[in-house]
Amino acid sequence: EAGVAQSPRYKIIEKRQSVAFWCNPISGHATLYWYQQILGQGPKLLIQFQNNGVVDDSQLPKDRFSAERLKGVDSTLKIQPAKLEDSAVYLCASSLDQTEQYFGPGTRLTVT
Amino acid sequence: GEDVEQSLFLSVREGDSSVINCTYTDSSSTYLYWYKQEPGAGLQLLTYIFSNMDMKQDQRLTVLLNKKDKHLSLRIADTQTGDSAIYFCAESRLTDSWGKLQFGAGTQVVVTP
């Protein structure tokens, strides 16, 4: 069974630029999560989708971050404009029954 | 903020047992998890325990849960060099959306030969 796929793996941008990350969850997993992991910290949930609907986006900085999951499968997370403090690893996870979450390899974003 | 707390670092000799500790503050926790993260990789689900259990064993891994003290531990028997990684404790709370996880800051485990 293929795992959660993410791209790109690494991205370097300048502040005020925009960036997008892509996630393809495990086949059949209805729930998809985006987490932000700042160096030295544990992951923090940004947004949770159930199929193509948003379940929780309470910690998503909505003035600059947006996410969508149009067909209930793949998802994209966008940052526009990026700030220095957005430098982090962005992790996507998916779940079949919301008990077990499986993570992708992450996208390491560096904002200069 | 992070209500899940872990010690930052653990050094252990190869072949010994490792014990990683975690404390949490929310009594509405339903499931408690242990994840492993190797350098440059995502998080790997190791094991988890339902809050009405006090112990779970899975091969070399033993999870102990003390609900009264809100204390969770992960014991790794016969620790190997491949066990060197950061270990995250996480909880799922009834008061959060179902499936949302609150993570600790992680414990870096270094296994020495």
Short mmCIF file of C-alpha atoms in Angstrom, two decimals:
data_model
loop_
_atom_site.label_atom_id
_atom_site.label_comp_id
_atom_site.label_asym_id
_atom_site.label_seq_id
_atom_site.Cartn_x
_atom_site.Cartn_y
_atom_site.Cartn_z
CA GLU A 1 0.00 0.00 0.00
CA ALA A 2 1.45 3.36 -1.01
CA GLY A 3 1.93 5.87 1.78
CA VAL A 4 1.10 9.54 1.94
CA ALA A 5 2.88 11.44 -0.84
CA GLN A 6 3.99 15.05 -0.60
CA SER A 7 5.76 17.42 -2.95
CA PRO A 8 8.01 19.21 -3.15
CA ARG A 9 10.32 17.85 -0.47
CA TYR A 10 12.22 21.11 -0.11
CA LYS A 11 11.44 24.71 -1.00
CA ILE A 12 13.37 27.93 -0.48
CA ILE A 13 11.60 31.23 -1.08
CA GLU A 14 12.05 34.85 -0.14
CA LYS A 15 9.69 36.55 2.28
CA ARG A 16 6.55 37.97 0.71
CA GLN A 17 6.63 35.32 -2.04
CA SER A 18 3.96 32.65 -2.32
CA VAL A 19 4.34 28.87 -2.15
CA ALA A 20 2.11 25.82 -2.52
CA PHE A 21 2.45 22.30 -1.19
CA TRP A 22 0.70 19.21 -2.50
CA CYS A 23 -0.45 16.09 -0.68
CA ASN A 24 -1.88 12.80 -1.93
CA PRO A 25 -3.27 10.72 0.95
CA ILE A 26 -3.45 6.96 1.27
CA SER A 27 -6.15 5.60 -1.03
CA GLY A 28 -9.53 5.46 0.67
CA HIS A 29 -8.60 7.72 3.59
CA ALA A 30 -11.38 10.25 4.03
CA THR A 31 -9.62 12.41 6.61
CA LEU A 32 -6.64 14.57 5.69
CA TYR A 33 -4.57 16.76 7.99
CA TRP A 34 -1.96 19.48 7.47
CA TYR A 35 0.49 20.08 10.30
CA GLN A 36 3.23 22.66 10.77
CA GLN A 37 6.37 21.49 12.57
CA ILE A 38 8.78 24.24 13.61
CA LEU A 39 12.31 23.11 14.40
CA GLY A 40 12.54 21.67 17.91
CA GLN A 41 8.78 21.44 18.38
CA GLY A 42 6.07 18.88 17.88
CA PRO A 43 3.67 19.15 14.93
CA LYS A 44 0.78 21.59 15.26
CA LEU A 45 -2.46 20.99 13.39
CA LEU A 46 -3.26 23.67 10.82
CA ILE A 47 -6.34 22.20 9.15
CA GLN A 48 -8.33 18.97 9.07
CA PHE A 49 -10.54 17.83 6.17
CA GLN A 50 -13.21 15.16 6.19
CA ASN A 51 -13.65 14.30 2.49
CA ASN A 52 -13.71 17.80 0.95
CA GLY A 53 -15.17 19.60 3.97
CA VAL A 54 -13.20 21.46 6.65
CA VAL A 55 -13.55 19.97 10.15
CA ASP A 56 -11.07 22.17 12.03
CA ASP A 57 -9.08 25.18 10.83
CA SER A 58 -8.92 26.99 14.15
CA GLN A 59 -5.11 27.27 14.10
CA LEU A 60 -4.74 28.18 10.42
CA PRO A 61 -3.51 31.79 9.95
CA LYS A 62 -6.23 32.59 7.46
CA ASP A 63 -4.81 35.95 6.45
CA ARG A 64 -1.97 34.17 4.65
CA PHE A 65 -2.64 30.44 4.64
CA SER A 66 -5.27 28.63 2.59
CA ALA A 67 -5.96 24.99 1.87
CA GLU A 68 -8.33 23.07 -0.31
CA ARG A 69 -9.31 19.49 -1.04
CA LEU A 70 -11.63 19.90 -3.98
CA LYS A 71 -12.43 16.30 -4.93
CA GLY A 72 -11.95 14.78 -1.51
CA VAL A 73 -8.60 13.22 -2.43
CA ASP A 74 -5.53 15.41 -3.07
CA SER A 75 -4.99 18.61 -1.14
CA THR A 76 -2.94 21.77 -1.55
CA LEU A 77 -1.76 24.15 1.15
CA LYS A 78 -0.78 27.67 0.08
CA ILE A 79 1.04 30.47 1.85
CA GLN A 80 0.76 33.98 0.43
CA PRO A 81 2.70 36.07 1.34
CA ALA A 82 5.27 34.07 3.29
CA LYS A 83 6.95 35.38 6.43
CA LEU A 84 10.25 34.36 7.99
CA GLU A 85 8.39 32.62 10.82
CA ASP A 86 6.71 30.29 8.31
CA SER A 87 10.00 28.39 7.97
CA ALA A 88 9.08 24.89 9.09
CA VAL A 89 8.32 21.39 7.89
CA TYR A 90 4.77 21.01 6.58
CA LEU A 91 3.43 17.54 7.18
CA CYS A 92 0.40 15.95 5.61
CA ALA A 93 -1.31 13.01 7.26
CA SER A 94 -4.32 10.89 6.42
CA SER A 95 -6.60 8.61 8.34
CA LEU A 96 -9.26 6.02 7.56
CA ASP A 97 -11.15 6.12 10.84
CA GLN A 98 -9.47 9.07 12.61
CA THR A 99 -7.86 6.72 15.16
CA GLU A 100 -4.61 6.10 13.28
CA GLN A 101 -2.92 8.90 11.37
CA TYR A 102 -0.25 8.17 8.78
CA PHE A 103 2.19 10.89 7.87
CA GLY A 104 3.96 11.79 4.66
CA PRO A 105 7.66 12.72 4.49
CA GLY A 106 6.94 16.45 4.76
CA THR A 107 7.98 19.56 2.84
CA ARG A 108 10.79 21.57 4.39
CA LEU A 109 10.17 25.29 3.74
CA THR A 110 12.88 27.89 4.24
CA VAL A 111 11.86 31.54 4.00
CA THR A 112 14.79 33.96 3.59
CA GLY B 1 0.48 25.92 24.04
CA GLU B 2 1.83 22.43 24.47
CA ASP B 3 0.06 20.71 27.37
CA VAL B 4 1.91 17.51 26.58
CA GLU B 5 5.36 17.50 28.17
CA GLN B 6 8.35 15.28 27.50
CA SER B 7 11.97 15.26 28.57
CA LEU B 8 14.15 16.52 25.73
CA PHE B 9 16.92 13.94 25.59
CA LEU B 10 17.68 10.33 26.48
CA SER B 11 20.94 8.47 25.99
CA VAL B 12 20.92 4.67 26.19
CA ARG B 13 23.39 1.88 25.49
CA GLU B 14 22.65 -0.64 22.77
CA GLY B 15 20.94 -3.69 24.23
CA ASP B 16 19.57 -1.86 27.27
CA SER B 17 15.94 -0.87 27.76
CA SER B 18 14.82 2.71 27.05
CA VAL B 19 12.00 4.42 28.90
CA ILE B 20 10.55 7.61 27.46
CA ASN B 21 8.13 9.54 29.64
CA CYS B 22 5.30 11.92 28.87
CA THR B 23 2.82 13.85 30.97
CA TYR B 24 -0.42 15.37 29.79
CA THR B 25 -2.93 17.64 31.47
CA ASP B 26 -6.27 17.01 29.76
CA SER B 27 -8.40 14.42 31.54
CA SER B 28 -10.63 14.11 28.46
CA SER B 29 -7.89 12.36 26.50
CA THR B 30 -9.30 9.40 24.60
CA TYR B 31 -6.28 7.92 22.83
CA LEU B 32 -2.59 8.45 23.55
CA TYR B 33 0.03 7.87 20.89
CA TRP B 34 3.71 7.36 20.37
CA TYR B 35 5.28 8.42 17.08
CA LYS B 36 8.89 8.08 15.90
CA GLN B 37 10.63 10.60 13.64
CA GLU B 38 13.96 9.90 11.99
CA PRO B 39 16.03 12.73 10.46
CA GLY B 40 14.42 14.18 7.34
CA ALA B 41 11.42 11.89 7.57
CA GLY B 42 7.78 12.16 8.55
CA LEU B 43 6.29 10.67 11.68
CA GLN B 44 5.88 6.92 11.99
CA LEU B 45 3.04 5.64 14.16
CA LEU B 46 4.57 3.20 16.67
CA THR B 47 1.67 2.37 18.94
CA TYR B 48 -1.26 3.85 20.77
CA ILE B 49 -3.41 3.10 23.78
CA PHE B 50 -7.04 3.76 24.58
CA SER B 51 -7.53 5.74 27.76
CA ASN B 52 -9.39 2.94 29.56
CA MET B 53 -6.35 0.67 29.31
CA ASP B 54 -3.30 0.78 31.54
CA MET B 55 -0.86 -1.25 29.48
CA LYS B 56 -0.27 -2.36 25.91
CA GLN B 57 2.56 -4.52 24.61
CA ASP B 58 3.63 -4.82 20.99
CA GLN B 59 6.82 -6.81 20.36
CA ARG B 60 9.67 -4.72 21.87
CA LEU B 61 7.37 -1.86 22.81
CA THR B 62 5.43 -1.54 26.07
CA VAL B 63 3.14 1.39 26.77
CA LEU B 64 2.11 2.16 30.33
CA LEU B 65 -0.67 4.62 31.16
CA ASN B 66 -1.31 6.05 34.62
CA LYS B 67 -4.52 8.05 34.27
CA LYS B 68 -4.49 9.23 37.87
CA ASP B 69 -1.11 10.93 37.37
CA LYS B 70 -1.72 11.66 33.64
CA HIS B 71 1.54 9.90 32.86
CA LEU B 72 2.37 7.88 29.76
CA SER B 73 5.56 5.95 29.14
CA LEU B 74 7.08 3.98 26.27
CA ARG B 75 9.55 1.23 27.04
CA ILE B 76 11.71 -0.11 24.25
CA ALA B 77 13.33 -3.45 25.09
CA ASP B 78 16.75 -4.41 23.68
CA THR B 79 17.33 -0.97 22.21
CA GLN B 80 19.12 -0.97 18.85
CA THR B 81 21.02 1.76 16.97
CA GLY B 82 18.08 1.93 14.57
CA ASP B 83 15.95 3.15 17.46
CA SER B 84 17.87 6.45 17.52
CA ALA B 85 15.26 9.07 16.64
CA ILE B 86 12.91 11.66 18.12
CA TYR B 87 9.89 10.18 19.87
CA PHE B 88 6.67 12.17 20.15
CA CYS B 89 3.88 11.62 22.59
CA ALA B 90 0.45 12.83 21.42
CA GLU B 91 -3.07 12.88 22.78
CA SER B 92 -6.51 12.98 21.23
CA ARG B 93 -9.01 14.92 23.34
CA LEU B 94 -12.79 14.67 23.53
CA THR B 95 -12.93 18.46 23.57
CA ASP B 96 -11.13 18.69 20.21
CA SER B 97 -12.39 17.69 16.78
CA TRP B 98 -12.26 13.91 16.45
CA GLY B 99 -8.80 12.90 15.25
CA LYS B 100 -7.00 16.13 16.18
CA LEU B 101 -3.72 15.37 17.93
CA GLN B 102 -1.83 17.50 20.48
CA PHE B 103 1.86 16.69 20.37
CA GLY B 104 4.66 17.09 22.87
CA ALA B 105 7.97 18.64 21.81
CA GLY B 106 9.62 15.26 21.41
CA THR B 107 12.37 13.28 23.17
CA GLN B 108 15.58 12.73 21.26
CA VAL B 109 16.86 9.22 21.90
CA VAL B 110 20.51 8.48 21.15
CA VAL B 111 21.63 4.87 21.22
CA THR B 112 25.34 4.33 21.77
CA PRO B 113 27.21 1.10 20.90
#
